[in-house]
Amino acid sequence: MPTRNTHTYDVIVIGAGPVGENVADRTTAAGLSTVLVESELAGGECSYWACEPSKALLRPVLLRADAAHVPGLAAAVAKPLDVDAVLAHRDRLSADWKDDGQIEWIKSAGIDFLRGHGRLAGEREVSVSTPDGDTVRLRARHAVAVCTGSAAALPPLPGMAELRPWTSREATSAQRPPHRLVVVGGGVVGVEMATAWQALGSRVTLLAREGTLLPKLEPFAGELVTERLREAGADVRFDVSVVAARRVGNGAGEIRVTLSDGEVLTADEILFATGRTPRSQDIGLDTVGLRPGDWLATDDSLTVTAVPGDWLYAVGDVNRRALFTHQGKYQARVAGAVIAARARGERLETGRWAPHSSTADIEAVPGVVFTDPEIAFVGLTAREAERTGRDVEVVDYDIGRLAGAVQYRPGYRGRARILINRDRQVVVGATFAGPGVAELLYSATVAITGEVPVERLWHAVPAFPTISEVWLRLLETRRDS
C-alpha cells in the first residue's frame, strides 16, 4: 500500500460530524492550520441518520396530531399522512445522503479535508487510509481531537448478521414503512421511531425491558407517551426482552421474534434501540496506551486524562459526558478555545464560567423527546435528587389548566415539574410533558445554569395566553402549598 509523505498541521481532527466541524472551525478561526479526517460523510450521524432525518419524519406526525384536535382543522387532517411526501422531505433534509454542501462549507472556512479512515499512530501522529488505497501520514504540532462519536449497540444475540436488524440508521433512512415493525427499547430512539413509523402506516410493537418508557426521566413522561402510542394503535409491552430472533425463508423473509415470556412475534423488520457504543474500536488507541473500543475519559478541558502531554482531546459522544449533538457542539467550542490557548502558550482560564471548562454537559443537560406528547427536560429528576441525597422541593402543575394550552390544543394533556434546592432556593431540575413544550426548555436551562433565585423568577413575566405561563403557575403552586 503506497504511503504519501507526512503532512504537518497545527491540529488534526478525526471525525467531521457537527462536533469535529466545530472544533476545526474554532481552531482555524484562531489561526491554527487544521485538517478534518472523515471516513464516511462530512456532517456526520446527526445530518444523515439521526437528528435531521428523525425530526423530518416526526414533524408531520406531531403537526397532524395537534391539528386533529383543533376545531376547523380536524376534518382536513383526517386522512392518512402522505408517506411518499414525508419520506421525500426526509430525503431533502438529509441532503440525499450526499455531503457536497458540507465539503463546500469546510473549504470556505479554510479547513483542509481528507476523506479516509483515520487512526492514531503514536503521539501527535495520525495515519489515514484513503478510498484509493493510499496511506497518508499526518502530524500535529499541537493537538489531535478525536470526534468519532458513537454507534448503535446491538445485543449479543446469535445470528445477528443473518437477521439484518435495523439500528437507528436504518430506522431513519428506510425507503418504505414496514408492514409490521418490532421496536426493542423504551428509550428516546425507541419511542421516537415507534411514534414515526406507527403514524406512517406500520403496525408497531414496542418492547421495553423495564416497567416504563423513558425510564431515566420523570415517570409521568413515560406514562403520557405510552398512553398516546397506544391510542395511535401501537402495542406497547413492558418487562419483556428478546431472547432470539431470526429471518425465515433462507434469511430473506419475515422475522420470528421470541420473547422472554415465551411468546413469538412475527415482523417484517426489527429495530434494536438498546443503547450506544463508542466509535473507538479501530482508531489506533493502542498506539497511545489506550484500549480499543473504550469510551475516552476527559477532564473539563476535554483533554484525555490517560494520555500525558495535553495533546489528545476527545469531544462529543466518544467521551460519554453527554450524548447529544448540542452538547457535543458545546464541548467543541470549549475544546477549540483550550487548543488555541495552549498553542499560544497562555495559561488556561478554568472554573465554572470559564471558556476553557466544559461544565454544562454535566450540570444542566437539556434534551427533547419528539413524541406525542413532547418531553423536554433539563437538570435533575426527583429520583436522581433522592439517589444523590439532594434536598429538593418538588413542584408539579397540570399544563392542561393553562389558557395557552387550551389555545394550543383543546383537550391538552400535559404536566410540568420543577425541583427547587431548599438551601439555595434555585431551580435544579425541570421536566415538561405535553404538546409544544420543547420551546419551554431554554428558559428552564437558563434558570438552572444561571442559578436564578426563585424569588427573582417571579419577575420574569410570561406572556398570556402561552404555555410559558406554566412558570408562573408552578411558582404560585409552591407558594400556596
Short mmCIF file of C-alpha atoms in Angstrom, two decimals:
data_model
loop_
_atom_site.label_atom_id
_atom_site.label_comp_id
_atom_site.label_asym_id
_atom_site.label_seq_id
_atom_site.Cartn_x
_atom_site.Cartn_y
_atom_site.Cartn_z
CA MET A 1 0.00 0.00 0.00
CA PRO A 2 1.67 3.27 -1.09
CA THR A 3 2.35 5.90 1.57
CA ARG A 4 2.49 9.59 0.85
CA ASN A 5 4.81 11.99 2.61
CA THR A 6 3.86 13.23 6.07
CA HIS A 7 1.80 16.43 6.18
CA THR A 8 2.07 18.62 9.26
CA TYR A 9 -0.78 20.69 10.70
CA ASP A 10 -1.30 22.52 13.96
CA VAL A 11 -4.46 20.50 14.64
CA ILE A 12 -5.81 17.19 13.34
CA VAL A 13 -9.48 16.40 13.87
CA ILE A 14 -10.66 12.81 13.37
CA GLY A 15 -14.38 12.84 12.56
CA ALA A 16 -16.18 15.51 10.54
CA GLY A 17 -19.58 15.41 12.17
CA PRO A 18 -21.04 18.53 13.84
CA VAL A 19 -18.59 18.16 16.72
CA GLY A 20 -15.46 17.78 14.61
CA GLU A 21 -16.57 20.57 12.29
CA ASN A 22 -16.99 22.93 15.24
CA VAL A 23 -13.61 22.06 16.72
CA ALA A 24 -11.97 22.67 13.34
CA ASP A 25 -13.89 25.90 12.82
CA ARG A 26 -12.73 27.26 16.19
CA THR A 27 -9.09 26.30 15.77
CA THR A 28 -8.97 27.63 12.21
CA ALA A 29 -10.54 30.91 13.34
CA ALA A 30 -7.79 31.12 15.96
CA GLY A 31 -5.18 30.97 13.19
CA LEU A 32 -4.22 27.31 13.55
CA SER A 33 -3.87 25.16 10.43
CA THR A 34 -6.40 22.35 10.75
CA VAL A 35 -7.33 19.22 8.81
CA LEU A 36 -10.57 17.25 9.15
CA VAL A 37 -10.43 13.49 8.54
CA GLU A 38 -13.68 11.65 7.78
CA SER A 39 -14.28 8.05 6.70
CA GLU A 40 -17.96 8.46 5.81
CA LEU A 41 -19.98 11.64 5.12
CA ALA A 42 -18.93 15.08 6.30
CA GLY A 43 -21.75 16.25 8.53
CA GLY A 44 -21.83 13.02 10.48
CA GLU A 45 -24.53 10.97 12.17
CA CYS A 46 -26.73 13.93 13.05
CA SER A 47 -27.07 15.17 9.49
CA TYR A 48 -27.83 11.88 7.78
CA TRP A 49 -29.03 9.25 10.27
CA ALA A 50 -30.10 10.94 13.50
CA CYS A 51 -31.28 14.46 14.34
CA GLU A 52 -32.16 15.76 10.89
CA PRO A 53 -33.89 12.75 9.32
CA SER A 54 -35.64 11.66 12.51
CA LYS A 55 -37.16 15.08 13.09
CA ALA A 56 -38.12 15.30 9.42
CA LEU A 57 -40.10 12.09 9.93
CA LEU A 58 -41.63 13.25 13.20
CA ARG A 59 -42.55 16.84 12.37
CA PRO A 60 -45.52 15.96 10.09
CA VAL A 61 -46.67 13.40 12.67
CA LEU A 62 -46.72 15.91 15.53
CA LEU A 63 -48.27 18.71 13.46
CA ARG A 64 -51.03 16.35 12.37
CA ALA A 65 -51.65 15.29 15.97
CA ASP A 66 -52.03 18.95 17.01
CA ALA A 67 -54.26 19.82 14.06
CA ALA A 68 -56.51 16.83 14.70
CA HIS A 69 -57.57 18.45 17.99
CA VAL A 70 -58.14 21.98 16.69
CA PRO A 71 -61.69 22.98 15.66
CA GLY A 72 -61.87 23.63 11.93
CA LEU A 73 -58.82 21.51 11.15
CA ALA A 74 -59.75 18.03 12.32
CA ALA A 75 -61.54 17.08 9.11
CA ALA A 76 -58.71 18.41 6.98
CA VAL A 77 -56.20 16.05 8.56
CA ALA A 78 -58.43 13.00 8.92
CA LYS A 79 -56.76 11.21 6.01
CA PRO A 80 -53.53 9.23 6.48
CA LEU A 81 -50.22 11.03 6.03
CA ASP A 82 -48.82 11.22 2.51
CA VAL A 83 -45.99 8.78 3.14
CA ASP A 84 -44.16 9.48 -0.12
CA ALA A 85 -44.18 13.23 0.59
CA VAL A 86 -42.91 12.72 4.16
CA LEU A 87 -40.08 10.45 3.01
CA ALA A 88 -39.15 12.83 0.19
CA HIS A 89 -39.00 15.66 2.73
CA ARG A 90 -36.76 13.48 4.92
CA ASP A 91 -34.50 12.80 1.96
CA ARG A 92 -34.16 16.52 1.20
CA LEU A 93 -33.25 17.37 4.80
CA SER A 94 -30.69 14.55 4.72
CA ALA A 95 -29.22 16.05 1.51
CA ASP A 96 -29.98 12.70 -0.19
CA TRP A 97 -27.03 11.32 1.81
CA LYS A 98 -24.51 13.39 -0.13
CA ASP A 99 -22.07 15.71 1.58
CA ASP A 100 -21.23 18.15 -1.23
CA GLY A 101 -22.69 21.06 0.72
CA GLN A 102 -20.72 20.18 3.85
CA ILE A 103 -17.48 19.89 1.92
CA GLU A 104 -18.11 23.29 0.36
CA TRP A 105 -18.60 24.83 3.82
CA ILE A 106 -15.45 23.15 5.19
CA LYS A 107 -13.35 24.54 2.36
CA SER A 108 -14.93 28.01 2.67
CA ALA A 109 -13.95 28.04 6.36
CA GLY A 110 -10.30 27.48 5.42
CA ILE A 111 -10.20 23.93 6.77
CA ASP A 112 -8.43 21.15 4.88
CA PHE A 113 -10.42 17.97 4.37
CA LEU A 114 -9.14 14.42 3.91
CA ARG A 115 -11.53 11.54 3.24
CA GLY A 116 -10.35 8.28 4.71
CA HIS A 117 -10.16 6.21 7.88
CA GLY A 118 -8.01 7.99 10.45
CA ARG A 119 -6.09 6.11 13.12
CA LEU A 120 -3.76 7.35 15.81
CA ALA A 121 -0.19 6.22 15.12
CA GLY A 122 1.59 7.44 18.22
CA GLU A 123 1.99 10.82 19.90
CA ARG A 124 0.55 13.57 17.65
CA GLU A 125 0.61 11.16 14.70
CA VAL A 126 -2.35 10.04 12.57
CA SER A 127 -2.39 7.54 9.70
CA VAL A 128 -5.20 7.87 7.14
CA SER A 129 -6.23 5.05 4.82
CA THR A 130 -7.83 6.73 1.80
CA PRO A 131 -10.51 5.26 -0.51
CA ASP A 132 -7.98 4.93 -3.35
CA GLY A 133 -5.74 2.65 -1.28
CA ASP A 134 -3.12 5.19 -0.25
CA THR A 135 -1.92 5.85 3.28
CA VAL A 136 -1.42 9.48 4.29
CA ARG A 137 0.64 10.33 7.37
CA LEU A 138 -0.34 13.39 9.37
CA ARG A 139 1.49 15.06 12.21
CA ALA A 140 0.05 17.64 14.62
CA ARG A 141 2.15 20.41 16.14
CA HIS A 142 -0.35 21.00 18.95
CA ALA A 143 -3.39 18.76 19.11
CA VAL A 144 -5.32 15.76 17.84
CA ALA A 145 -9.06 15.78 18.55
CA VAL A 146 -10.98 12.51 18.41
CA CYS A 147 -14.57 13.29 17.41
CA THR A 148 -15.68 9.91 16.12
CA GLY A 149 -18.99 9.80 18.01
CA SER A 150 -20.97 6.70 18.88
CA ALA A 151 -22.81 3.89 17.11
CA ALA A 152 -25.83 1.79 17.91
CA ALA A 153 -25.14 -1.04 20.35
CA LEU A 154 -26.62 -4.41 19.38
CA PRO A 155 -27.44 -7.13 21.93
CA PRO A 156 -25.35 -10.34 21.90
CA LEU A 157 -27.97 -12.48 20.20
CA PRO A 158 -26.89 -15.31 17.87
CA GLY A 159 -27.39 -14.87 14.14
CA MET A 160 -27.38 -11.07 14.07
CA ALA A 161 -25.65 -10.94 10.67
CA GLU A 162 -28.33 -13.10 9.06
CA LEU A 163 -31.10 -11.22 10.90
CA ARG A 164 -30.03 -7.87 9.41
CA PRO A 165 -31.81 -5.82 12.09
CA TRP A 166 -32.49 -2.12 11.93
CA THR A 167 -30.46 0.24 14.06
CA SER A 168 -31.16 3.95 14.33
CA ARG A 169 -29.54 4.40 10.91
CA GLU A 170 -31.93 2.10 9.07
CA ALA A 171 -34.89 3.42 11.05
CA THR A 172 -34.28 6.99 9.91
CA SER A 173 -33.32 6.20 6.30
CA ALA A 174 -35.77 3.42 5.34
CA GLN A 175 -37.41 3.98 1.97
CA ARG A 176 -40.79 2.48 2.88
CA PRO A 177 -42.73 1.68 6.06
CA PRO A 178 -42.54 -1.98 7.05
CA HIS A 179 -45.96 -3.55 7.49
CA ARG A 180 -45.00 -4.93 10.92
CA LEU A 181 -42.21 -3.37 12.96
CA VAL A 182 -40.92 -4.58 16.32
CA VAL A 183 -39.05 -1.90 18.26
CA VAL A 184 -36.80 -3.14 21.06
CA GLY A 185 -36.01 -0.48 23.64
CA GLY A 186 -38.09 2.08 25.51
CA GLY A 187 -35.58 4.94 25.41
CA VAL A 188 -35.57 8.05 23.24
CA VAL A 189 -34.75 6.38 19.91
CA GLY A 190 -37.26 3.60 20.52
CA VAL A 191 -40.22 5.84 21.36
CA GLU A 192 -39.46 8.39 18.63
CA MET A 193 -39.19 5.77 15.90
CA ALA A 194 -42.26 3.95 17.19
CA THR A 195 -44.16 7.25 17.00
CA ALA A 196 -42.97 7.99 13.47
CA TRP A 197 -43.48 4.60 11.82
CA GLN A 198 -46.81 3.92 13.51
CA ALA A 199 -48.10 7.19 12.03
CA LEU A 200 -46.60 6.32 8.64
CA GLY A 201 -48.53 3.07 8.41
CA SER A 202 -46.53 0.40 10.22
CA ARG A 203 -48.09 -1.82 12.86
CA VAL A 204 -45.64 -1.23 15.70
CA THR A 205 -44.93 -3.42 18.71
CA LEU A 206 -42.71 -1.64 21.23
CA LEU A 207 -40.89 -3.82 23.76
CA ALA A 208 -39.48 -2.25 26.94
CA ARG A 209 -37.27 -4.24 29.28
CA GLU A 210 -38.26 -2.04 32.22
CA GLY A 211 -41.71 -1.25 33.56
CA THR A 212 -41.97 2.13 31.85
CA LEU A 213 -40.94 4.04 28.76
CA LEU A 214 -38.20 6.67 29.10
CA PRO A 215 -37.05 5.19 32.43
CA LYS A 216 -34.37 7.84 33.02
CA LEU A 217 -36.94 10.65 33.05
CA GLU A 218 -39.76 11.58 35.41
CA PRO A 219 -42.34 8.72 35.48
CA PHE A 220 -45.17 10.89 34.14
CA ALA A 221 -43.24 11.44 30.90
CA GLY A 222 -43.23 7.75 30.01
CA GLU A 223 -46.84 7.37 31.12
CA LEU A 224 -48.09 10.09 28.78
CA VAL A 225 -46.08 8.77 25.83
CA THR A 226 -47.36 5.24 26.47
CA GLU A 227 -50.94 6.50 26.54
CA ARG A 228 -50.64 8.29 23.20
CA LEU A 229 -48.77 5.45 21.47
CA ARG A 230 -51.49 3.04 22.46
CA GLU A 231 -54.19 5.45 21.32
CA ALA A 232 -52.39 5.64 17.96
CA GLY A 233 -52.56 1.84 17.66
CA ALA A 234 -49.11 0.73 18.83
CA ASP A 235 -48.75 -2.37 21.00
CA VAL A 236 -46.60 -1.29 23.97
CA ARG A 237 -45.31 -4.03 26.28
CA PHE A 238 -43.28 -3.79 29.48
CA ASP A 239 -40.93 -6.05 31.44
CA VAL A 240 -40.12 -8.11 28.38
CA SER A 241 -36.98 -8.68 26.31
CA VAL A 242 -35.94 -10.52 23.14
CA VAL A 243 -34.19 -13.86 23.68
CA ALA A 244 -33.98 -14.88 20.00
CA ALA A 245 -34.75 -13.51 16.55
CA ARG A 246 -34.28 -14.97 13.09
CA ARG A 247 -35.35 -14.42 9.49
CA VAL A 248 -37.14 -17.32 7.87
CA GLY A 249 -37.09 -18.37 4.23
CA ASN A 250 -33.30 -18.60 3.84
CA GLY A 251 -32.85 -15.26 5.58
CA ALA A 252 -34.97 -13.35 3.07
CA GLY A 253 -38.41 -13.50 4.66
CA GLU A 254 -40.22 -12.34 7.76
CA ILE A 255 -38.71 -12.27 11.23
CA ARG A 256 -39.67 -14.52 14.13
CA VAL A 257 -39.02 -12.85 17.49
CA THR A 258 -39.02 -14.96 20.66
CA LEU A 259 -39.72 -13.02 23.85
CA SER A 260 -38.62 -13.68 27.42
CA ASP A 261 -42.21 -14.63 28.32
CA GLY A 262 -42.22 -17.35 25.65
CA GLU A 263 -44.40 -15.57 23.08
CA VAL A 264 -43.28 -15.50 19.45
CA LEU A 265 -43.95 -12.38 17.36
CA THR A 266 -43.83 -12.12 13.58
CA ALA A 267 -42.46 -8.95 11.97
CA ASP A 268 -41.07 -7.61 8.73
CA GLU A 269 -38.35 -5.57 10.44
CA ILE A 270 -36.92 -5.34 13.94
CA LEU A 271 -35.27 -2.22 15.33
CA PHE A 272 -32.84 -2.53 18.23
CA ALA A 273 -32.72 0.78 20.09
CA THR A 274 -30.81 -0.57 23.06
CA GLY A 275 -28.03 1.94 23.65
CA ARG A 276 -24.87 3.36 22.15
CA THR A 277 -21.25 2.28 21.95
CA PRO A 278 -18.17 4.47 21.24
CA ARG A 279 -16.76 4.50 17.73
CA SER A 280 -13.25 3.90 19.03
CA GLN A 281 -12.60 0.27 18.12
CA ASP A 282 -10.36 0.92 15.11
CA ILE A 283 -8.81 4.35 15.63
CA GLY A 284 -5.37 3.33 16.92
CA LEU A 285 -5.98 3.81 20.64
CA ASP A 286 -3.49 1.05 21.41
CA THR A 287 -0.68 3.18 19.93
CA VAL A 288 -1.11 5.72 22.76
CA GLY A 289 -1.68 3.25 25.59
CA LEU A 290 -5.47 3.08 25.48
CA ARG A 291 -7.78 0.14 24.91
CA PRO A 292 -9.62 -0.02 21.57
CA GLY A 293 -13.38 0.21 21.92
CA ASP A 294 -13.35 2.18 25.17
CA TRP A 295 -15.04 5.48 25.94
CA LEU A 296 -12.38 8.20 26.27
CA ALA A 297 -12.43 9.86 29.69
CA THR A 298 -11.55 13.56 29.76
CA ASP A 299 -11.26 16.41 32.21
CA ASP A 300 -13.30 19.61 31.82
CA SER A 301 -10.89 20.89 29.15
CA LEU A 302 -11.82 17.82 27.03
CA THR A 303 -8.23 16.58 27.32
CA VAL A 304 -7.93 12.78 27.52
CA THR A 305 -6.76 12.18 31.07
CA ALA A 306 -4.99 8.85 30.49
CA VAL A 307 -2.59 10.25 27.86
CA PRO A 308 0.21 12.56 29.05
CA GLY A 309 1.27 15.73 27.31
CA ASP A 310 -2.05 17.58 26.89
CA TRP A 311 -2.23 16.93 23.14
CA LEU A 312 -5.07 14.38 22.78
CA TYR A 313 -8.68 15.52 23.05
CA ALA A 314 -11.95 13.59 22.94
CA VAL A 315 -15.01 15.65 22.08
CA GLY A 316 -18.65 14.67 21.71
CA ASP A 317 -20.26 11.27 22.19
CA VAL A 318 -16.95 9.41 22.30
CA ASN A 319 -16.20 10.82 25.78
CA ARG A 320 -19.65 9.79 27.13
CA ARG A 321 -20.16 13.02 29.05
CA ALA A 322 -23.48 13.85 27.36
CA LEU A 323 -24.67 12.04 24.22
CA PHE A 324 -26.45 14.93 22.49
CA THR A 325 -25.40 16.82 19.37
CA HIS A 326 -25.93 20.19 21.03
CA GLN A 327 -23.76 19.16 23.98
CA GLY A 328 -21.05 17.90 21.65
CA LYS A 329 -21.04 21.22 19.81
CA TYR A 330 -20.79 23.00 23.16
CA GLN A 331 -17.81 20.82 24.06
CA ALA A 332 -16.30 21.61 20.67
CA ARG A 333 -16.38 25.33 21.44
CA VAL A 334 -14.60 24.69 24.72
CA ALA A 335 -12.03 22.34 23.16
CA GLY A 336 -11.31 24.84 20.39
CA ALA A 337 -10.67 27.55 22.98
CA VAL A 338 -8.41 25.25 25.01
CA ILE A 339 -6.36 24.14 21.98
CA ALA A 340 -5.91 27.74 20.82
CA ALA A 341 -4.89 28.95 24.29
CA ARG A 342 -2.33 26.19 24.72
CA ALA A 343 -0.94 26.79 21.24
CA ARG A 344 -0.40 30.45 22.17
CA GLY A 345 1.25 29.43 25.42
CA GLU A 346 -1.46 31.03 27.51
CA ARG A 347 -2.46 29.86 30.94
CA LEU A 348 -5.89 28.27 30.84
CA GLU A 349 -8.69 30.17 32.48
CA THR A 350 -10.52 27.39 34.28
CA GLY A 351 -13.54 27.31 36.52
CA ARG A 352 -17.26 27.04 36.30
CA TRP A 353 -17.87 30.00 34.00
CA ALA A 354 -14.58 29.96 32.12
CA PRO A 355 -14.41 29.40 28.34
CA HIS A 356 -11.84 26.64 28.94
CA SER A 357 -14.07 24.45 31.15
CA SER A 358 -16.85 22.21 29.91
CA THR A 359 -19.39 22.12 32.72
CA ALA A 360 -22.81 22.50 31.09
CA ASP A 361 -22.53 18.90 29.83
CA ILE A 362 -22.70 17.74 33.45
CA GLU A 363 -24.77 20.22 35.47
CA ALA A 364 -27.64 21.23 33.19
CA VAL A 365 -28.02 18.96 30.18
CA PRO A 366 -31.19 19.75 28.19
CA GLY A 367 -32.95 17.26 25.96
CA VAL A 368 -36.16 16.84 23.99
CA VAL A 369 -38.03 13.67 23.08
CA PHE A 370 -40.00 14.46 19.92
CA THR A 371 -43.01 12.25 20.57
CA ASP A 372 -46.71 12.99 21.03
CA PRO A 373 -46.63 14.50 23.57
CA GLU A 374 -43.22 16.15 23.51
CA ILE A 375 -40.98 15.68 26.53
CA ALA A 376 -38.47 18.38 27.48
CA PHE A 377 -36.08 18.00 30.40
CA VAL A 378 -33.00 19.55 31.97
CA GLY A 379 -31.12 19.04 35.22
CA LEU A 380 -32.13 16.60 37.93
CA THR A 381 -35.16 14.36 38.20
CA ALA A 382 -36.78 13.69 41.57
CA ARG A 383 -35.34 10.16 41.54
CA GLU A 384 -31.82 11.44 40.84
CA ALA A 385 -32.12 14.02 43.60
CA GLU A 386 -33.16 11.35 46.09
CA ARG A 387 -30.43 8.95 44.96
CA THR A 388 -27.72 11.59 45.36
CA GLY A 389 -29.04 12.96 48.67
CA ARG A 390 -30.11 16.38 47.32
CA ASP A 391 -32.67 18.20 49.46
CA VAL A 392 -35.20 19.42 46.91
CA GLU A 393 -38.78 20.58 46.82
CA VAL A 394 -40.83 19.01 44.02
CA VAL A 395 -43.50 21.23 42.44
CA ASP A 396 -45.98 19.90 39.86
CA TYR A 397 -48.61 21.55 37.70
CA ASP A 398 -51.17 20.30 35.17
CA ILE A 399 -50.29 22.19 31.97
CA GLY A 400 -53.76 21.49 30.56
CA ARG A 401 -55.20 24.03 33.01
CA LEU A 402 -53.45 26.90 31.22
CA ALA A 403 -55.38 29.13 28.82
CA GLY A 404 -52.40 28.96 26.47
CA ALA A 405 -52.52 25.15 26.46
CA VAL A 406 -56.21 25.11 25.58
CA GLN A 407 -55.50 27.53 22.72
CA TYR A 408 -52.67 25.28 21.54
CA ARG A 409 -54.73 22.08 21.59
CA PRO A 410 -58.26 21.64 23.06
CA GLY A 411 -58.19 18.70 25.45
CA TYR A 412 -54.49 19.35 26.14
CA ARG A 413 -52.84 16.71 28.34
CA GLY A 414 -49.53 17.59 29.95
CA ARG A 415 -47.60 18.07 33.13
CA ALA A 416 -44.76 20.21 34.42
CA ARG A 417 -42.38 19.61 37.30
CA ILE A 418 -39.59 21.71 38.74
CA LEU A 419 -37.15 20.81 41.50
CA ILE A 420 -36.02 23.58 43.84
CA ASN A 421 -32.93 23.27 46.03
CA ARG A 422 -34.19 24.09 49.53
CA ASP A 423 -30.91 25.59 50.77
CA ARG A 424 -30.02 27.75 47.77
CA GLN A 425 -33.59 28.43 46.59
CA VAL A 426 -32.76 27.86 42.92
CA VAL A 427 -34.21 25.52 40.31
CA VAL A 428 -32.06 22.40 39.80
CA GLY A 429 -34.32 20.35 37.56
CA ALA A 430 -37.28 20.72 35.22
CA THR A 431 -39.38 18.34 33.14
CA PHE A 432 -42.25 19.29 30.85
CA ALA A 433 -44.54 16.82 29.08
CA GLY A 434 -47.14 17.98 26.59
CA PRO A 435 -47.61 19.24 23.04
CA GLY A 436 -45.28 22.14 22.21
CA VAL A 437 -43.26 22.05 25.44
CA ALA A 438 -39.88 21.91 23.67
CA GLU A 439 -39.98 25.71 23.49
CA LEU A 440 -40.06 25.86 27.31
CA LEU A 441 -36.70 24.17 27.61
CA TYR A 442 -34.33 27.07 27.08
CA SER A 443 -35.94 29.16 29.82
CA ALA A 444 -35.52 26.22 32.20
CA THR A 445 -31.89 25.76 31.14
CA VAL A 446 -31.14 29.45 31.74
CA ALA A 447 -32.83 29.31 35.15
CA ILE A 448 -30.71 26.31 36.20
CA THR A 449 -27.40 27.31 34.62
CA GLY A 450 -27.71 30.92 35.77
CA GLU A 451 -28.84 29.86 39.26
CA VAL A 452 -31.64 32.40 39.16
CA PRO A 453 -33.18 32.74 42.67
CA VAL A 454 -36.79 31.60 42.80
CA GLU A 455 -37.85 34.97 44.17
CA ARG A 456 -36.32 36.61 41.11
CA LEU A 457 -38.19 34.25 38.76
CA TRP A 458 -41.43 35.88 39.93
CA HIS A 459 -40.34 38.95 37.95
CA ALA A 460 -39.88 37.03 34.69
CA VAL A 461 -43.38 37.65 33.37
CA PRO A 462 -44.76 35.14 30.82
CA ALA A 463 -46.99 36.36 28.00
CA PHE A 464 -50.69 35.46 28.07
CA PRO A 465 -52.04 33.17 26.70
CA THR A 466 -48.96 30.99 26.15
CA ILE A 467 -47.79 27.68 27.57
CA SER A 468 -44.84 29.53 29.15
CA GLU A 469 -47.31 30.77 31.77
CA VAL A 470 -46.69 27.41 33.44
CA TRP A 471 -43.69 29.05 35.14
CA LEU A 472 -45.99 31.44 36.97
CA ARG A 473 -48.38 28.65 37.92
CA LEU A 474 -45.54 26.49 39.25
CA LEU A 475 -44.38 29.35 41.48
CA GLU A 476 -47.93 30.00 42.66
CA THR A 477 -48.43 26.31 43.43
CA ARG A 478 -45.29 26.33 45.53
CA ARG A 479 -46.36 29.46 47.41
CA ASP A 480 -49.82 28.08 48.15
CA SER A 481 -48.67 24.62 49.21
#
